[in-house]
Amino acid sequence: MAETLICLGIESTADNLGVGIATSEGEILANVVSVHIPETGGIHPREAARHHSAVMGDVIAEALEKADITAREIDVVAFSQGPGMGPCLRTGATAARAIACRLGVPLVGVNHCVAHIEIGRLTAGAEDPLTLYVSGGNTIVSGFEGGRYRVFGETLDIAVGNMLDVFAREAGLPYPGGPAVERLARRGQRLIRLPYVVKGMDLSFSGLLTAAIRELQSGRWSLEDLCYSLQEHAFAMLGEVTERALAHTEKGELLLTGGVAANMRLRDIIRSIAEEHGAEPKYVPKQYATDNGAMIAWTGLLAYQSGVETPIEESYIDPKWRLDEVEIPWR
Ligand code: AMP
Ligand code: MG
């Protein structure tokens, strides 16, 4: 039997700095996350990056302590190489390079979206799912086909989580907006007509956001009804594209992941779609659904064990790295 490997993974694509430690047996030994909360407005990449570098040392130390290992026991260092915000990605990459060089161990650059799918397969117990990945920065429907995670549908502008956050901010709700919108939506009764934009298999949320803010400012509706209507429109759009992809691919599992996966209304929709098509619904546990280091560590190990390594001179970040550009040799 092969020796068990230990990987330290650093996630820093946006507002979360995550450091996770995983073993090649699929054990998560530590998963520490430090969140940067902007004082005003949305995420400012340079401010978030400053936060990440300020807490980097402490978060790594805490992860090592939780995992009950010393740095010398690390066999591989992985980091999120993209997609994400440049300054944030650079901070994580710099730390990862430094640790790998200091320890003399291999470095693996991981695609953030691949990591969301892989941690979902591991922690939700899915083998070959169709995945709806919905977060603050991404909205992607994908499935494995011919050596890659193919993108069946995605947003053409902003991510659904971002849309909820911006609406919530305009409505004076706390950050992040998703949970606050969900809470109010439960008390909504009236469905207000808003734009529903599905183009082929792709989605657009910016028109929905603009219209919802306009209705908010009109003062004609209760905030409960507006939140309810916003969710119903956005999630119906997600459901339509997801269902079509599921019908087309005939996958036996439907996996929901990303920060927006915490939403119970969206989970209901996913469950009913799965049931309709004889697929099993799977939900990634919350601590692995939002951005985290464990998913980077685990995916780094999968890649490393298939012979993938990222030499330092090729370890530059790629803020626009697409999910479907990545070869997946471990499947
Ligand atoms: P992530 O980008 O994966 O770290 O997830 C953060 C995103 O998830 C933010 O846009 C949040 O507003 C969103 N989110 C968190 N909880 C919920 C919820 N209960 N309903 C909808 N969105 C949520
Ligand atoms: Mg995030």
mmCIF file of C-alpha atoms and ligand atoms in Angstrom:
data_model
loop_
_atom_site.group_PDB
_atom_site.id
_atom_site.type_symbol
_atom_site.label_atom_id
_atom_site.label_comp_id
_atom_site.label_asym_id
_atom_site.label_seq_id
_atom_site.Cartn_x
_atom_site.Cartn_y
_atom_site.Cartn_z
ATOM 1 C CA MET A 1 0.000 0.000 0.000
ATOM 2 C CA ALA A 2 1.170 3.486 -0.787
ATOM 3 C CA GLU A 3 2.239 5.686 2.080
ATOM 4 C CA THR A 4 -0.314 8.229 3.303
ATOM 5 C CA LEU A 5 0.474 11.743 2.115
ATOM 6 C CA ILE A 6 -0.387 14.975 3.894
ATOM 7 C CA CYS A 7 -1.207 18.148 1.985
ATOM 8 C CA LEU A 8 -1.580 21.711 3.243
ATOM 9 C CA GLY A 9 -3.929 23.742 1.037
ATOM 10 C CA ILE A 10 -4.336 27.508 0.896
ATOM 11 C CA GLU A 11 -7.525 29.098 -0.428
ATOM 12 C CA SER A 12 -7.526 32.839 -1.093
ATOM 13 C CA THR A 13 -9.657 33.591 -4.155
ATOM 14 C CA ALA A 14 -11.855 36.243 -2.538
ATOM 15 C CA ASP A 15 -12.882 37.276 0.978
ATOM 16 C CA ASN A 16 -11.983 34.018 2.733
ATOM 17 C CA LEU A 17 -8.496 32.985 3.681
ATOM 18 C CA GLY A 18 -8.661 29.241 4.267
ATOM 19 C CA VAL A 19 -5.962 26.803 5.282
ATOM 20 C CA GLY A 20 -6.841 23.123 5.228
ATOM 21 C CA ILE A 21 -4.888 19.953 5.833
ATOM 22 C CA ALA A 22 -5.954 16.693 4.180
ATOM 23 C CA THR A 23 -4.548 13.195 3.838
ATOM 24 C CA SER A 24 -4.485 11.041 0.733
ATOM 25 C CA GLU A 25 -6.992 8.748 2.509
ATOM 26 C CA GLY A 26 -9.544 11.549 2.269
ATOM 27 C CA GLU A 27 -9.305 12.590 5.891
ATOM 28 C CA ILE A 28 -9.639 16.315 6.647
ATOM 29 C CA LEU A 29 -7.328 17.014 9.583
ATOM 30 C CA ALA A 30 -7.935 20.758 9.749
ATOM 31 C CA ASN A 31 -10.000 23.414 7.990
ATOM 32 C CA VAL A 32 -9.447 26.921 9.341
ATOM 33 C CA VAL A 33 -11.087 29.917 7.671
ATOM 34 C CA SER A 34 -10.646 33.625 8.375
ATOM 35 C CA VAL A 35 -13.194 35.880 6.686
ATOM 36 C CA HIS A 36 -12.542 39.455 5.678
ATOM 37 C CA ILE A 37 -15.637 41.583 6.222
ATOM 38 C CA PRO A 38 -15.513 44.890 4.342
ATOM 39 C CA GLU A 39 -16.324 47.988 6.408
ATOM 40 C CA THR A 40 -18.475 49.378 3.621
ATOM 41 C CA GLY A 41 -19.583 48.149 0.201
ATOM 42 C CA GLY A 42 -18.487 44.920 -1.433
ATOM 43 C CA ILE A 43 -15.170 43.075 -1.384
ATOM 44 C CA HIS A 44 -12.228 45.327 -2.189
ATOM 45 C CA PRO A 45 -9.559 42.974 -3.607
ATOM 46 C CA ARG A 46 -6.564 44.822 -2.170
ATOM 47 C CA GLU A 47 -8.112 45.201 1.269
ATOM 48 C CA ALA A 48 -9.064 41.527 1.317
ATOM 49 C CA ALA A 49 -5.511 40.637 0.268
ATOM 50 C CA ARG A 50 -4.135 42.776 3.081
ATOM 51 C CA HIS A 51 -6.339 40.873 5.507
ATOM 52 C CA HIS A 52 -5.116 37.550 4.113
ATOM 53 C CA SER A 53 -1.470 38.425 4.502
ATOM 54 C CA ALA A 54 -2.056 39.837 7.991
ATOM 55 C CA VAL A 55 -3.654 36.623 9.298
ATOM 56 C CA MET A 56 -1.749 34.118 7.108
ATOM 57 C CA GLY A 57 0.798 33.089 9.747
ATOM 58 C CA ASP A 58 -1.776 32.623 12.494
ATOM 59 C CA VAL A 59 -4.194 30.693 10.291
ATOM 60 C CA ILE A 60 -1.447 28.313 9.132
ATOM 61 C CA ALA A 61 -0.269 27.819 12.724
ATOM 62 C CA GLU A 62 -3.820 27.123 13.873
ATOM 63 C CA ALA A 63 -4.352 24.565 11.082
ATOM 64 C CA LEU A 64 -1.145 22.737 11.985
ATOM 65 C CA GLU A 65 -2.163 22.723 15.633
ATOM 66 C CA LYS A 66 -5.688 21.426 14.861
ATOM 67 C CA ALA A 67 -4.225 18.700 12.636
ATOM 68 C CA ASP A 68 -1.736 17.919 15.365
ATOM 69 C CA ILE A 69 1.203 17.802 12.960
ATOM 70 C CA THR A 70 4.408 19.761 12.503
ATOM 71 C CA ALA A 71 5.276 21.550 9.277
ATOM 72 C CA ARG A 72 7.900 18.861 8.595
ATOM 73 C CA GLU A 73 5.117 16.280 8.126
ATOM 74 C CA ILE A 74 3.680 18.128 5.125
ATOM 75 C CA ASP A 75 4.339 16.238 1.873
ATOM 76 C CA VAL A 76 2.656 18.580 -0.606
ATOM 77 C CA VAL A 77 1.580 22.242 -0.614
ATOM 78 C CA ALA A 78 -1.448 23.233 -2.712
ATOM 79 C CA PHE A 79 -2.939 26.656 -3.387
ATOM 80 C CA SER A 80 -5.854 28.073 -5.342
ATOM 81 C CA GLN A 81 -4.287 29.375 -8.531
ATOM 82 C CA GLY A 82 -7.542 30.770 -9.985
ATOM 83 C CA PRO A 83 -10.141 31.868 -10.828
ATOM 84 C CA GLY A 84 -10.484 34.751 -8.384
ATOM 85 C CA MET A 85 -9.356 38.231 -7.458
ATOM 86 C CA GLY A 86 -5.748 38.917 -8.440
ATOM 87 C CA PRO A 87 -4.414 40.494 -5.240
ATOM 88 C CA CYS A 88 -6.086 37.816 -3.075
ATOM 89 C CA LEU A 89 -4.813 34.938 -5.218
ATOM 90 C CA ARG A 90 -1.303 36.399 -5.203
ATOM 91 C CA THR A 91 -1.189 36.472 -1.402
ATOM 92 C CA GLY A 92 -2.075 32.785 -1.118
ATOM 93 C CA ALA A 93 0.289 31.808 -3.937
ATOM 94 C CA THR A 94 3.176 33.688 -2.340
ATOM 95 C CA ALA A 95 2.675 31.945 0.985
ATOM 96 C CA ALA A 96 2.342 28.540 -0.705
ATOM 97 C CA ARG A 97 5.553 29.011 -2.700
ATOM 98 C CA ALA A 98 7.447 30.096 0.406
ATOM 99 C CA ILE A 99 6.305 27.079 2.436
ATOM 100 C CA ALA A 100 6.971 24.604 -0.386
ATOM 101 C CA CYS A 101 10.485 26.012 -0.934
ATOM 102 C CA ARG A 102 11.284 26.109 2.766
ATOM 103 C CA LEU A 103 10.157 22.506 3.281
ATOM 104 C CA GLY A 104 11.512 21.286 -0.051
ATOM 105 C CA VAL A 105 8.187 19.697 -1.027
ATOM 106 C CA PRO A 106 6.197 19.840 -4.297
ATOM 107 C CA LEU A 107 3.768 22.650 -5.058
ATOM 108 C CA VAL A 108 0.414 22.092 -6.786
ATOM 109 C CA GLY A 109 -1.728 24.886 -8.218
ATOM 110 C CA VAL A 110 -5.407 23.992 -7.939
ATOM 111 C CA ASN A 111 -8.388 25.316 -9.876
ATOM 112 C CA HIS A 112 -10.843 26.686 -7.306
ATOM 113 C CA CYS A 113 -13.942 25.419 -9.159
ATOM 114 C CA VAL A 114 -12.530 21.905 -9.542
ATOM 115 C CA ALA A 115 -11.848 21.934 -5.791
ATOM 116 C CA HIS A 116 -15.490 22.780 -5.022
ATOM 117 C CA ILE A 117 -16.586 19.741 -7.028
ATOM 118 C CA GLU A 118 -13.957 17.397 -5.584
ATOM 119 C CA ILE A 119 -14.663 18.292 -1.954
ATOM 120 C CA GLY A 120 -18.342 17.789 -2.766
ATOM 121 C CA ARG A 121 -17.686 14.312 -4.126
ATOM 122 C CA LEU A 122 -15.655 13.478 -1.027
ATOM 123 C CA THR A 123 -17.807 14.951 1.748
ATOM 124 C CA ALA A 124 -21.295 14.490 0.292
ATOM 125 C CA GLY A 125 -20.423 11.017 -0.964
ATOM 126 C CA ALA A 126 -21.057 11.562 -4.666
ATOM 127 C CA GLU A 127 -19.377 9.505 -7.378
ATOM 128 C CA ASP A 128 -20.202 11.175 -10.680
ATOM 129 C CA PRO A 129 -22.641 14.033 -10.044
ATOM 130 C CA LEU A 130 -24.068 16.798 -12.117
ATOM 131 C CA THR A 131 -23.035 19.807 -10.012
ATOM 132 C CA LEU A 132 -24.688 23.151 -9.407
ATOM 133 C CA TYR A 133 -21.992 25.377 -7.917
ATOM 134 C CA VAL A 134 -23.429 28.646 -6.635
ATOM 135 C CA SER A 135 -21.384 31.122 -4.625
ATOM 136 C CA GLY A 136 -20.440 34.759 -4.226
ATOM 137 C CA GLY A 137 -18.236 34.602 -7.307
ATOM 138 C CA ASN A 138 -19.432 31.679 -9.424
ATOM 139 C CA THR A 139 -22.610 30.162 -10.878
ATOM 140 C CA ILE A 140 -21.802 27.013 -12.851
ATOM 141 C CA VAL A 141 -23.636 23.848 -13.881
ATOM 142 C CA SER A 142 -21.106 21.167 -14.743
ATOM 143 C CA GLY A 143 -20.506 17.462 -15.104
ATOM 144 C CA PHE A 144 -17.590 15.175 -15.869
ATOM 145 C CA GLU A 145 -17.308 14.118 -19.500
ATOM 146 C CA GLY A 146 -14.255 13.013 -21.482
ATOM 147 C CA GLY A 147 -11.529 13.859 -18.977
ATOM 148 C CA ARG A 148 -12.795 17.274 -17.881
ATOM 149 C CA TYR A 149 -15.509 18.994 -15.915
ATOM 150 C CA ARG A 150 -17.601 20.380 -18.752
ATOM 151 C CA VAL A 151 -19.556 23.575 -18.251
ATOM 152 C CA PHE A 152 -23.174 23.063 -19.313
ATOM 153 C CA GLY A 153 -24.380 26.445 -18.153
ATOM 154 C CA GLU A 154 -23.025 29.464 -16.309
ATOM 155 C CA THR A 155 -23.724 33.076 -15.538
ATOM 156 C CA LEU A 156 -22.997 35.589 -18.247
ATOM 157 C CA ASP A 157 -22.510 38.410 -15.756
ATOM 158 C CA ILE A 158 -22.649 38.356 -11.945
ATOM 159 C CA ALA A 159 -22.874 35.304 -9.669
ATOM 160 C CA VAL A 160 -26.159 34.560 -7.916
ATOM 161 C CA GLY A 161 -24.562 35.001 -4.461
ATOM 162 C CA ASN A 162 -23.176 38.379 -5.460
ATOM 163 C CA MET A 163 -26.630 39.373 -6.701
ATOM 164 C CA LEU A 164 -28.172 38.490 -3.304
ATOM 165 C CA ASP A 165 -25.395 40.329 -1.444
ATOM 166 C CA VAL A 166 -25.762 43.539 -3.448
ATOM 167 C CA PHE A 167 -29.554 43.513 -3.147
ATOM 168 C CA ALA A 168 -29.268 42.973 0.594
ATOM 169 C CA ARG A 169 -26.815 45.834 0.930
ATOM 170 C CA GLU A 170 -29.209 48.155 -0.906
ATOM 171 C CA ALA A 171 -31.988 47.031 1.433
ATOM 172 C CA GLY A 172 -29.868 47.746 4.515
ATOM 173 C CA LEU A 173 -29.596 44.059 5.448
ATOM 174 C CA PRO A 174 -26.484 42.599 7.106
ATOM 175 C CA TYR A 175 -23.584 41.098 5.177
ATOM 176 C CA PRO A 176 -23.458 38.474 3.715
ATOM 177 C CA GLY A 177 -26.863 39.034 2.207
ATOM 178 C CA GLY A 178 -27.925 35.489 1.324
ATOM 179 C CA PRO A 179 -29.010 34.377 4.807
ATOM 180 C CA ALA A 180 -30.837 37.663 5.487
ATOM 181 C CA VAL A 181 -32.724 37.482 2.187
ATOM 182 C CA GLU A 182 -33.653 33.860 2.904
ATOM 183 C CA ARG A 183 -35.000 34.721 6.358
ATOM 184 C CA LEU A 184 -37.243 37.500 5.021
ATOM 185 C CA ALA A 185 -38.291 35.498 1.956
ATOM 186 C CA ARG A 186 -39.898 32.890 4.219
ATOM 187 C CA ARG A 187 -42.473 35.487 5.221
ATOM 188 C CA GLY A 188 -43.128 36.694 1.674
ATOM 189 C CA GLN A 189 -46.487 35.959 0.056
ATOM 190 C CA ARG A 190 -46.848 37.962 -3.098
ATOM 191 C CA LEU A 191 -44.836 37.113 -6.210
ATOM 192 C CA ILE A 192 -43.686 40.366 -7.793
ATOM 193 C CA ARG A 193 -42.880 40.134 -11.474
ATOM 194 C CA LEU A 194 -39.118 40.502 -12.114
ATOM 195 C CA PRO A 195 -36.871 39.699 -15.110
ATOM 196 C CA TYR A 196 -36.270 35.997 -15.698
ATOM 197 C CA VAL A 197 -33.204 35.657 -17.924
ATOM 198 C CA VAL A 198 -32.077 32.283 -19.266
ATOM 199 C CA LYS A 199 -30.206 32.383 -22.578
ATOM 200 C CA GLY A 200 -29.809 28.893 -23.966
ATOM 201 C CA MET A 201 -28.085 27.173 -21.057
ATOM 202 C CA ASP A 202 -26.651 30.362 -19.583
ATOM 203 C CA LEU A 203 -27.971 32.742 -16.982
ATOM 204 C CA SER A 204 -27.911 36.467 -16.357
ATOM 205 C CA PHE A 205 -28.562 38.053 -12.969
ATOM 206 C CA SER A 206 -27.658 41.699 -13.451
ATOM 207 C CA GLY A 207 -31.011 42.700 -14.973
ATOM 208 C CA LEU A 208 -32.825 40.914 -12.160
ATOM 209 C CA LEU A 209 -30.712 42.791 -9.607
ATOM 210 C CA THR A 210 -31.316 46.177 -11.210
ATOM 211 C CA ALA A 211 -35.072 45.573 -11.419
ATOM 212 C CA ALA A 212 -35.260 44.333 -7.827
ATOM 213 C CA ILE A 213 -33.413 47.425 -6.572
ATOM 214 C CA ARG A 214 -35.762 49.616 -8.593
ATOM 215 C CA GLU A 215 -38.789 47.931 -7.013
ATOM 216 C CA LEU A 216 -37.160 48.322 -3.597
ATOM 217 C CA GLN A 217 -36.677 52.039 -4.124
ATOM 218 C CA SER A 218 -40.255 52.427 -5.370
ATOM 219 C CA GLY A 219 -41.446 51.644 -1.853
ATOM 220 C CA ARG A 220 -44.447 49.775 -3.286
ATOM 221 C CA TRP A 221 -43.687 46.398 -1.783
ATOM 222 C CA SER A 222 -42.810 44.857 1.540
ATOM 223 C CA LEU A 223 -39.206 43.711 1.857
ATOM 224 C CA GLU A 224 -40.484 40.208 2.620
ATOM 225 C CA ASP A 225 -42.347 40.036 -0.697
ATOM 226 C CA LEU A 226 -39.351 41.436 -2.559
ATOM 227 C CA CYS A 227 -36.907 38.928 -1.046
ATOM 228 C CA TYR A 228 -39.327 36.119 -1.746
ATOM 229 C CA SER A 229 -39.778 37.205 -5.364
ATOM 230 C CA LEU A 230 -36.060 37.699 -5.885
ATOM 231 C CA GLN A 231 -35.317 34.185 -4.621
ATOM 232 C CA GLU A 232 -38.119 32.580 -6.600
ATOM 233 C CA HIS A 233 -36.961 34.142 -9.855
ATOM 234 C CA ALA A 234 -33.247 33.485 -9.348
ATOM 235 C CA PHE A 235 -33.675 29.920 -8.125
ATOM 236 C CA ALA A 236 -36.203 29.037 -10.845
ATOM 237 C CA MET A 237 -33.605 30.157 -13.401
ATOM 238 C CA LEU A 238 -30.969 27.977 -11.741
ATOM 239 C CA GLY A 239 -33.437 25.108 -11.569
ATOM 240 C CA GLU A 240 -34.324 25.338 -15.261
ATOM 241 C CA VAL A 241 -30.727 25.109 -16.454
ATOM 242 C CA THR A 242 -29.796 22.455 -13.906
ATOM 243 C CA GLU A 243 -32.769 20.308 -14.839
ATOM 244 C CA ARG A 244 -31.990 20.483 -18.536
ATOM 245 C CA ALA A 245 -28.364 19.512 -17.919
ATOM 246 C CA LEU A 246 -29.459 16.633 -15.708
ATOM 247 C CA ALA A 247 -31.930 15.367 -18.297
ATOM 248 C CA HIS A 248 -29.245 15.594 -20.976
ATOM 249 C CA THR A 249 -26.413 13.939 -19.042
ATOM 250 C CA GLU A 250 -28.592 11.413 -17.167
ATOM 251 C CA LYS A 251 -26.264 11.599 -14.169
ATOM 252 C CA GLY A 252 -27.422 9.607 -11.154
ATOM 253 C CA GLU A 253 -26.517 12.287 -8.622
ATOM 254 C CA LEU A 254 -27.223 16.006 -8.354
ATOM 255 C CA LEU A 255 -24.717 17.866 -6.189
ATOM 256 C CA LEU A 256 -25.327 21.337 -4.769
ATOM 257 C CA THR A 257 -22.282 23.250 -3.566
ATOM 258 C CA GLY A 258 -20.963 26.784 -2.918
ATOM 259 C CA GLY A 259 -22.068 29.268 -0.247
ATOM 260 C CA VAL A 260 -25.594 29.642 -1.678
ATOM 261 C CA ALA A 261 -26.083 25.873 -1.149
ATOM 262 C CA ALA A 262 -26.947 26.757 2.459
ATOM 263 C CA ASN A 263 -30.295 28.084 1.205
ATOM 264 C CA MET A 264 -33.164 25.754 2.134
ATOM 265 C CA ARG A 265 -35.445 26.950 -0.660
ATOM 266 C CA LEU A 266 -32.763 26.207 -3.251
ATOM 267 C CA ARG A 267 -32.187 22.795 -1.667
ATOM 268 C CA ASP A 268 -35.919 22.052 -2.012
ATOM 269 C CA ILE A 269 -35.796 22.904 -5.702
ATOM 270 C CA ILE A 270 -32.710 20.752 -6.221
ATOM 271 C CA ARG A 271 -34.342 17.876 -4.363
ATOM 272 C CA SER A 272 -37.484 17.997 -6.487
ATOM 273 C CA ILE A 273 -35.476 18.155 -9.714
ATOM 274 C CA ALA A 274 -33.362 15.194 -8.631
ATOM 275 C CA GLU A 275 -36.417 13.166 -7.683
ATOM 276 C CA GLU A 276 -38.114 13.943 -10.974
ATOM 277 C CA HIS A 277 -35.129 12.495 -12.840
ATOM 278 C CA GLY A 278 -34.339 9.551 -10.607
ATOM 279 C CA ALA A 279 -31.137 11.143 -9.334
ATOM 280 C CA GLU A 280 -29.932 11.365 -5.772
ATOM 281 C CA PRO A 281 -29.679 14.892 -4.331
ATOM 282 C CA LYS A 282 -26.405 15.622 -2.515
ATOM 283 C CA TYR A 283 -25.502 18.657 -0.440
ATOM 284 C CA VAL A 284 -22.005 19.606 0.582
ATOM 285 C CA PRO A 285 -21.775 20.297 4.349
ATOM 286 C CA LYS A 286 -21.624 24.028 5.057
ATOM 287 C CA GLN A 287 -17.990 24.179 6.200
ATOM 288 C CA TYR A 288 -16.916 22.626 2.883
ATOM 289 C CA ALA A 289 -19.511 24.406 0.708
ATOM 290 C CA THR A 290 -18.137 27.907 1.206
ATOM 291 C CA ASP A 291 -14.566 28.720 0.194
ATOM 292 C CA ASN A 292 -12.162 26.701 2.325
ATOM 293 C CA GLY A 293 -8.630 25.337 2.389
ATOM 294 C CA ALA A 294 -9.587 21.692 2.857
ATOM 295 C CA MET A 295 -10.954 21.515 -0.687
ATOM 296 C CA ILE A 296 -7.677 22.867 -2.039
ATOM 297 C CA ALA A 297 -5.622 20.410 0.023
ATOM 298 C CA TRP A 298 -7.759 17.437 -1.056
ATOM 299 C CA THR A 299 -7.764 18.401 -4.744
ATOM 300 C CA GLY A 300 -4.025 19.086 -4.562
ATOM 301 C CA LEU A 301 -3.510 15.519 -3.389
ATOM 302 C CA LEU A 302 -5.699 14.059 -6.132
ATOM 303 C CA ALA A 303 -3.678 15.996 -8.703
ATOM 304 C CA TYR A 304 -0.296 15.246 -7.163
ATOM 305 C CA GLN A 305 -1.027 11.526 -7.021
ATOM 306 C CA SER A 306 -1.814 11.631 -10.744
ATOM 307 C CA GLY A 307 1.558 13.215 -11.456
ATOM 308 C CA VAL A 308 0.531 16.876 -11.490
ATOM 309 C CA GLU A 309 3.048 19.343 -10.042
ATOM 310 C CA THR A 310 3.409 23.086 -10.504
ATOM 311 C CA PRO A 311 7.009 24.242 -10.794
ATOM 312 C CA ILE A 312 7.608 27.580 -9.073
ATOM 313 C CA GLU A 313 8.276 29.287 -12.401
ATOM 314 C CA GLU A 314 4.831 28.194 -13.629
ATOM 315 C CA SER A 315 3.000 29.000 -10.430
ATOM 316 C CA TYR A 316 1.737 32.434 -11.468
ATOM 317 C CA ILE A 317 -1.912 32.953 -10.680
ATOM 318 C CA ASP A 318 -4.656 32.973 -13.311
ATOM 319 C CA PRO A 319 -7.649 35.121 -12.248
ATOM 320 C CA LYS A 320 -9.681 33.886 -15.236
ATOM 321 C CA TRP A 321 -8.788 30.175 -15.176
ATOM 322 C CA ARG A 322 -11.859 28.292 -16.379
ATOM 323 C CA LEU A 323 -13.131 25.049 -14.910
ATOM 324 C CA ASP A 324 -13.299 23.338 -18.301
ATOM 325 C CA GLU A 325 -9.654 24.109 -19.124
ATOM 326 C CA VAL A 326 -8.389 21.697 -16.487
ATOM 327 C CA GLU A 327 -7.432 18.104 -17.315
ATOM 328 C CA ILE A 328 -8.688 15.723 -14.626
ATOM 329 C CA PRO A 329 -6.309 12.721 -14.797
ATOM 330 C CA TRP A 330 -7.528 11.215 -11.511
ATOM 331 C CA ARG A 331 -10.903 10.248 -12.952
HETATM 332 P P1 AMP B 1 -18.798 31.538 -1.043
HETATM 333 O O1 AMP B 1 -18.570 32.533 -2.163
HETATM 334 O O2 AMP B 1 -18.868 30.127 -1.511
HETATM 335 O O3 AMP B 1 -17.827 31.730 0.098
HETATM 336 O O4 AMP B 1 -20.247 31.832 -0.447
HETATM 337 C C1 AMP B 1 -20.658 33.097 -0.045
HETATM 338 C C2 AMP B 1 -21.994 33.423 -0.698
HETATM 339 O O5 AMP B 1 -23.015 32.543 -0.213
HETATM 340 C C3 AMP B 1 -22.462 34.838 -0.383
HETATM 341 O O6 AMP B 1 -22.879 35.436 -1.577
HETATM 342 C C4 AMP B 1 -23.639 34.619 0.565
HETATM 343 O O7 AMP B 1 -24.631 35.625 0.507
HETATM 344 C C5 AMP B 1 -24.179 33.284 0.077
HETATM 345 N N1 AMP B 1 -25.018 32.607 1.070
HETATM 346 C C6 AMP B 1 -24.667 32.171 2.300
HETATM 347 N N2 AMP B 1 -25.729 31.647 2.953
HETATM 348 C C7 AMP B 1 -26.795 31.751 2.103
HETATM 349 C C8 AMP B 1 -28.181 31.421 2.189
HETATM 350 N N3 AMP B 1 -28.717 30.861 3.285
HETATM 351 N N4 AMP B 1 -28.952 31.690 1.110
HETATM 352 C C9 AMP B 1 -28.436 32.251 -0.005
HETATM 353 N N5 AMP B 1 -27.157 32.605 -0.132
HETATM 354 C C10 AMP B 1 -26.332 32.364 0.910
HETATM 355 MG MG MG B 2 -16.531 33.644 -0.519
#
